[in-house]
PDB file of C-alpha atoms and ligand atoms in Angstrom:
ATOM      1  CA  UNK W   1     107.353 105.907 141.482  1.00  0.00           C
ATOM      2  CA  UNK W   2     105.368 108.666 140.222  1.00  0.00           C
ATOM      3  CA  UNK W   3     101.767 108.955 141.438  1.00  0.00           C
ATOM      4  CA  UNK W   4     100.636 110.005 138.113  1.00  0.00           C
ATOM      5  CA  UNK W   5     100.459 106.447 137.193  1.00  0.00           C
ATOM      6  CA  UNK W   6      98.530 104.941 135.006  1.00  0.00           C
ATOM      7  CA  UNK W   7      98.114 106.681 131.896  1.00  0.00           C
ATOM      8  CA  UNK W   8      94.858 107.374 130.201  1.00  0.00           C
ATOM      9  CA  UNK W   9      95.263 104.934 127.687  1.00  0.00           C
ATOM     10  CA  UNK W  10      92.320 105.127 124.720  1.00  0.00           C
ATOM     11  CA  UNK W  11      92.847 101.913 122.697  1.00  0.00           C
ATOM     12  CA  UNK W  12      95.813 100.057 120.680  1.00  0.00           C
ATOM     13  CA  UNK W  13      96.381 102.137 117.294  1.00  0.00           C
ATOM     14  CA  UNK W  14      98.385  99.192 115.639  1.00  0.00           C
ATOM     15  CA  UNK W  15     100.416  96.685 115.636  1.00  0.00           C
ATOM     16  CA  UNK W  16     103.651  96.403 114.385  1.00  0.00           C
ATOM     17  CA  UNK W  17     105.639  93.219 112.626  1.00  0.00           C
ATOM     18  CA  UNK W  18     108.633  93.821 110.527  1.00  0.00           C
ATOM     19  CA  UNK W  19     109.241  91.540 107.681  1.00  0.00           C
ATOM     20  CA  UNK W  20     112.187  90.352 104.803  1.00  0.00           C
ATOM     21  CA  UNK W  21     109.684  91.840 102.305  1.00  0.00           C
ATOM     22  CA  UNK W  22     106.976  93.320 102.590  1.00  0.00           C
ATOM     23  CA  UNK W  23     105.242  92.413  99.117  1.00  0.00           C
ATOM     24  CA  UNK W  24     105.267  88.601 100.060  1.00  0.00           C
ATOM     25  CA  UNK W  25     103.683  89.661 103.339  1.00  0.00           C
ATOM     26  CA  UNK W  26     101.174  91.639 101.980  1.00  0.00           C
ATOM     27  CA  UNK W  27     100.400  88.487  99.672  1.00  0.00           C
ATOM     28  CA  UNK W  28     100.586  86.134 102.531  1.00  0.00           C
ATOM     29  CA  UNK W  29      97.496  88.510 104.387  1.00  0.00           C
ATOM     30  CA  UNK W  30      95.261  89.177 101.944  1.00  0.00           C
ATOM     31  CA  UNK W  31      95.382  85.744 100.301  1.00  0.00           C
ATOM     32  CA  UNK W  32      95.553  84.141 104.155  1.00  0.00           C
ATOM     33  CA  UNK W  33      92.788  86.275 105.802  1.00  0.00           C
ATOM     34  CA  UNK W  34      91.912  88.660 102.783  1.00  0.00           C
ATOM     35  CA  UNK W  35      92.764  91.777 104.445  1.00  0.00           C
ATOM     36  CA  UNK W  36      92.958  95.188 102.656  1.00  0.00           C
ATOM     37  CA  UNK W  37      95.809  97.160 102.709  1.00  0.00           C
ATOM     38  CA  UNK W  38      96.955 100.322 101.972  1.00  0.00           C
ATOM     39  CA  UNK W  39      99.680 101.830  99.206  1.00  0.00           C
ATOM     40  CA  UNK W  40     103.125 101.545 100.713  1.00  0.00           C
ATOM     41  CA  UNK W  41     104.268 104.195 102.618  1.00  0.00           C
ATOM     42  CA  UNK W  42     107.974 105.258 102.738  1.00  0.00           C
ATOM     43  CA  UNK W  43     109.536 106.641 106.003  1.00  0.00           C
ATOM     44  CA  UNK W  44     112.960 107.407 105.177  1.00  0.00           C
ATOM     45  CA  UNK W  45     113.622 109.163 108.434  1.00  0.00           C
ATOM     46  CA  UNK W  46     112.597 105.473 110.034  1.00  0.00           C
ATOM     47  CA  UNK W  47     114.488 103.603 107.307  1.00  0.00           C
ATOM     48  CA  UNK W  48     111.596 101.954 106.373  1.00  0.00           C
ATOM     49  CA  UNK W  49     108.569 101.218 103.500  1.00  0.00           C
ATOM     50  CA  UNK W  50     105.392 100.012 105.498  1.00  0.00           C
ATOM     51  CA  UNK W  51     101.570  99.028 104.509  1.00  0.00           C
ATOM     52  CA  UNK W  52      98.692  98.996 106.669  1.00  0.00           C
ATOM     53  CA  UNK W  53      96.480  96.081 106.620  1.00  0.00           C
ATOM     54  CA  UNK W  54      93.218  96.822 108.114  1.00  0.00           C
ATOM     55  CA  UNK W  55      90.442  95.480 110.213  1.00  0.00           C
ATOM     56  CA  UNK W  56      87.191  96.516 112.051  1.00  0.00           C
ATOM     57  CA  UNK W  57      89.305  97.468 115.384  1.00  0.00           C
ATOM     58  CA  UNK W  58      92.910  97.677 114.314  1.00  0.00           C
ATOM     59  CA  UNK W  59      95.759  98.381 111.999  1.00  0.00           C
ATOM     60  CA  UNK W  60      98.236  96.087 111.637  1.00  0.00           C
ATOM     61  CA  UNK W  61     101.352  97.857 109.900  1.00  0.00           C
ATOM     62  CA  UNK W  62     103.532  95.954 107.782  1.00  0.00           C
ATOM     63  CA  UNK W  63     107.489  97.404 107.692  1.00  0.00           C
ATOM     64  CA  UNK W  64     110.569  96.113 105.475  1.00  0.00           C
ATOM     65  CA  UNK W  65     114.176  98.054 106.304  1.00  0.00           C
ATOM     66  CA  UNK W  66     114.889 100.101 102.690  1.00  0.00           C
ATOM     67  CA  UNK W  67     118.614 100.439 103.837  1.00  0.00           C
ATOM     68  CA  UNK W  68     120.946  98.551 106.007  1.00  0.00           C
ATOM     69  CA  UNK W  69     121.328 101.360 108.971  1.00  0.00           C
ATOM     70  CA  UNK W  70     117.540 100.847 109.486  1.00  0.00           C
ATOM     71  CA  UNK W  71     116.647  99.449 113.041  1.00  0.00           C
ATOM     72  CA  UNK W  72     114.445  96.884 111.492  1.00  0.00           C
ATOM     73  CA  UNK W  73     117.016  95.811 109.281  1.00  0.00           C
ATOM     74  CA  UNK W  74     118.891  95.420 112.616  1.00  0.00           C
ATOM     75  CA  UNK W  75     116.126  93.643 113.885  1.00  0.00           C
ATOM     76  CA  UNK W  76     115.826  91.350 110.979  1.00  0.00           C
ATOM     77  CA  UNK W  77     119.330  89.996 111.668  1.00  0.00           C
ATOM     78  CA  UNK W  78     118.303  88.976 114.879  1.00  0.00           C
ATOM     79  CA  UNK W  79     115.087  87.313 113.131  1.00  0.00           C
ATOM     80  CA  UNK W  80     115.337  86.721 110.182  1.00  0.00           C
ATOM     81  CA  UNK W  81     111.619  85.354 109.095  1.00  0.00           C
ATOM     82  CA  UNK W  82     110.765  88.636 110.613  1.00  0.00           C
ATOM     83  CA  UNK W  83     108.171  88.811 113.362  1.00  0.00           C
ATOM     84  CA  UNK W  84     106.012  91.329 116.007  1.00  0.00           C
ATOM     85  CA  UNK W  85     107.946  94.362 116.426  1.00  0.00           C
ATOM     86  CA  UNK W  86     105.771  96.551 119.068  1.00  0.00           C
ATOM     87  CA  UNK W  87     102.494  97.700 119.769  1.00  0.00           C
ATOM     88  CA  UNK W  88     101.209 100.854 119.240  1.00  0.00           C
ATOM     89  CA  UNK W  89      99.015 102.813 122.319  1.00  0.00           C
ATOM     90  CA  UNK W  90      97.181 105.792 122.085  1.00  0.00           C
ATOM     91  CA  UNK W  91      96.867 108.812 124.466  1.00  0.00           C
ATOM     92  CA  UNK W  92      95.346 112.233 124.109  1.00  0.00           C
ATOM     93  CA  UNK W  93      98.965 113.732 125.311  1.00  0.00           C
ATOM     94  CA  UNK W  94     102.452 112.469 124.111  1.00  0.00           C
ATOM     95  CA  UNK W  95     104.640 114.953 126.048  1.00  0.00           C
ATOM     96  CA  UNK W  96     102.235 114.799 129.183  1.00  0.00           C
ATOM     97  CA  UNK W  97     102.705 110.483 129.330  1.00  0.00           C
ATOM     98  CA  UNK W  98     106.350 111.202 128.180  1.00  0.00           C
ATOM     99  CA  UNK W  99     106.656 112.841 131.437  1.00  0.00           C
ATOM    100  CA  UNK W 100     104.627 110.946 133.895  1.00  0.00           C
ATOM    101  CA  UNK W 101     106.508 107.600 131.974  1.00  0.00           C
ATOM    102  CA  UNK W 102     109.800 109.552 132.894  1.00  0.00           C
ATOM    103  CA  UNK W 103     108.373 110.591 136.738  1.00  0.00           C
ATOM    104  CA  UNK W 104     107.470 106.433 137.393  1.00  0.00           C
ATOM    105  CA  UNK W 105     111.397 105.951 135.675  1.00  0.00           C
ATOM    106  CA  UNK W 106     110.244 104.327 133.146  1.00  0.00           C
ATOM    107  CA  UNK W 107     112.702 105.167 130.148  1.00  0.00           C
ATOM    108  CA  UNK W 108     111.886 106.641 126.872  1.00  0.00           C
ATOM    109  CA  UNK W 109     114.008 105.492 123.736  1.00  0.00           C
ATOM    110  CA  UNK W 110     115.623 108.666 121.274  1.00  0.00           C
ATOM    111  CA  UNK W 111     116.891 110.695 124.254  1.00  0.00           C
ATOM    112  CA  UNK W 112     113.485 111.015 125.949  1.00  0.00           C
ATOM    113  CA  UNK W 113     112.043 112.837 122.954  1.00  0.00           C
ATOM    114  CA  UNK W 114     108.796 113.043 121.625  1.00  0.00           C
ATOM    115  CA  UNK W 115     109.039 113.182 117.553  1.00  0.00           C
ATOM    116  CA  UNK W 116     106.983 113.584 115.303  1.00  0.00           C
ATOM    117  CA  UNK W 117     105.565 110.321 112.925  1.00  0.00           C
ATOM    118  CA  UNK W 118     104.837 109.935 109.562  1.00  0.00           C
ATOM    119  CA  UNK W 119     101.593 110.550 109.432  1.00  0.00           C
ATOM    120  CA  UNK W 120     102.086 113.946 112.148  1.00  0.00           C
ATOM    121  CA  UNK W 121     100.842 112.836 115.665  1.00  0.00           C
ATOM    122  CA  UNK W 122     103.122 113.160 117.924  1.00  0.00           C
ATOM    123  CA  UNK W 123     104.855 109.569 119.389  1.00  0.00           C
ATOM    124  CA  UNK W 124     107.930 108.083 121.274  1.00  0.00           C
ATOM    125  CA  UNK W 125     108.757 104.347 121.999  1.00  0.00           C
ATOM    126  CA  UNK W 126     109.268 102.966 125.516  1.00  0.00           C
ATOM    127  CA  UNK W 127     112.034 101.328 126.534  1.00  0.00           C
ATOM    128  CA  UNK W 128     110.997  97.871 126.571  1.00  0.00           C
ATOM    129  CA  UNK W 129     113.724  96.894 129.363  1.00  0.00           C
ATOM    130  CA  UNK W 130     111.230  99.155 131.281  1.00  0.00           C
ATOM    131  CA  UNK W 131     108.047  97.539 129.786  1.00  0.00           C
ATOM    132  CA  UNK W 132     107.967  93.664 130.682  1.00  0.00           C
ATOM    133  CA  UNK W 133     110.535  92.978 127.144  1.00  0.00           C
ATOM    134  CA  UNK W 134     108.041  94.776 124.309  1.00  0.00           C
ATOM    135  CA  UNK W 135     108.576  97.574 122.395  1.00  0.00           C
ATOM    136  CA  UNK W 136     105.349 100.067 122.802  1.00  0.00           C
ATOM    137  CA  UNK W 137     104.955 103.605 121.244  1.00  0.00           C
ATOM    138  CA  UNK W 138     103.020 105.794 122.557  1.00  0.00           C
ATOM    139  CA  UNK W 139     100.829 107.831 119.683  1.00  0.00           C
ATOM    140  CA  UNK W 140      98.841 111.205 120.205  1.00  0.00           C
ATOM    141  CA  UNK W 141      95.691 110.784 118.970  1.00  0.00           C
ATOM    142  CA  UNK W 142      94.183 114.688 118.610  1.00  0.00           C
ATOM    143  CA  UNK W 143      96.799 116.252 117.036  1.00  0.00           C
TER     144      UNK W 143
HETATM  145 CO1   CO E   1     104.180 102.021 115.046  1.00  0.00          CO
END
């Protein structure tokens, strides 16, 4: 184990649920609990059209597969009503909790590579064999 353990962990950025599609789901919040969201947003390196539906402390992101290699298209078939797909953790240092992660061998998904997101920061995903059976990314929040 590595004795860089624990992390310095700021706060969760998001959470993450993948859904069929992602304009009932939007309906279903803001009607349900009148949440705001944002425009979609397509990641075509992800496979994927999300929104973000906001609150005082959190994001919740929203994702729909927009072709059938996507992973959450993948993950659909396995649940099919869709459902919580990982959480989202921030740190001030992706490639610095990469390695520490890697050090304590705990393994990091995508050839133990930090890439790049959407939006810039710098994340990677866990693997959650290694992390009690959910999937967490790991977000850089400075950069
Ligand atoms: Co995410």
């Amino acid at each position: 184990m590595s004795n860089k353990l624990p992390l310095s962990i700021s706060d969760v950025g998001h959470i993450s649920i993948a859904v069929p599609s992602l304009k009932e789901a939007q309906l279903f919040y803001s009607k349900t609990f009148g949440c705001e969201a944002s425009d979609p947003i397509d990641v075509p390196a992800q496979g994927i059209r999300m929104v973000y539906l906001f609150f005082s402390n959190i994001k919740i992101e929203l994702m729909e597969p927009i072709n059938s290699s996507s992973p959450i298209q993948k993950f659909l078939d396995k649940n099919p009503a869709g459902g919580l797909h990982h959480i989202c953790l921030t740190t001030n240092n992706a490639d610095e909790a990469k390695n520490i992660l890697l050090e304590g061998d705990i393994r990091i998904l995508g050839g133990d590579k930090v890439i790049k997101g959407h939006h810039g920061r710098d994340i990677f995903f866990m693997h959650p064999k290694d992390a009690c059976g959910t999937l967490i990314e790991i977000e850089q929040t400075d950069n």
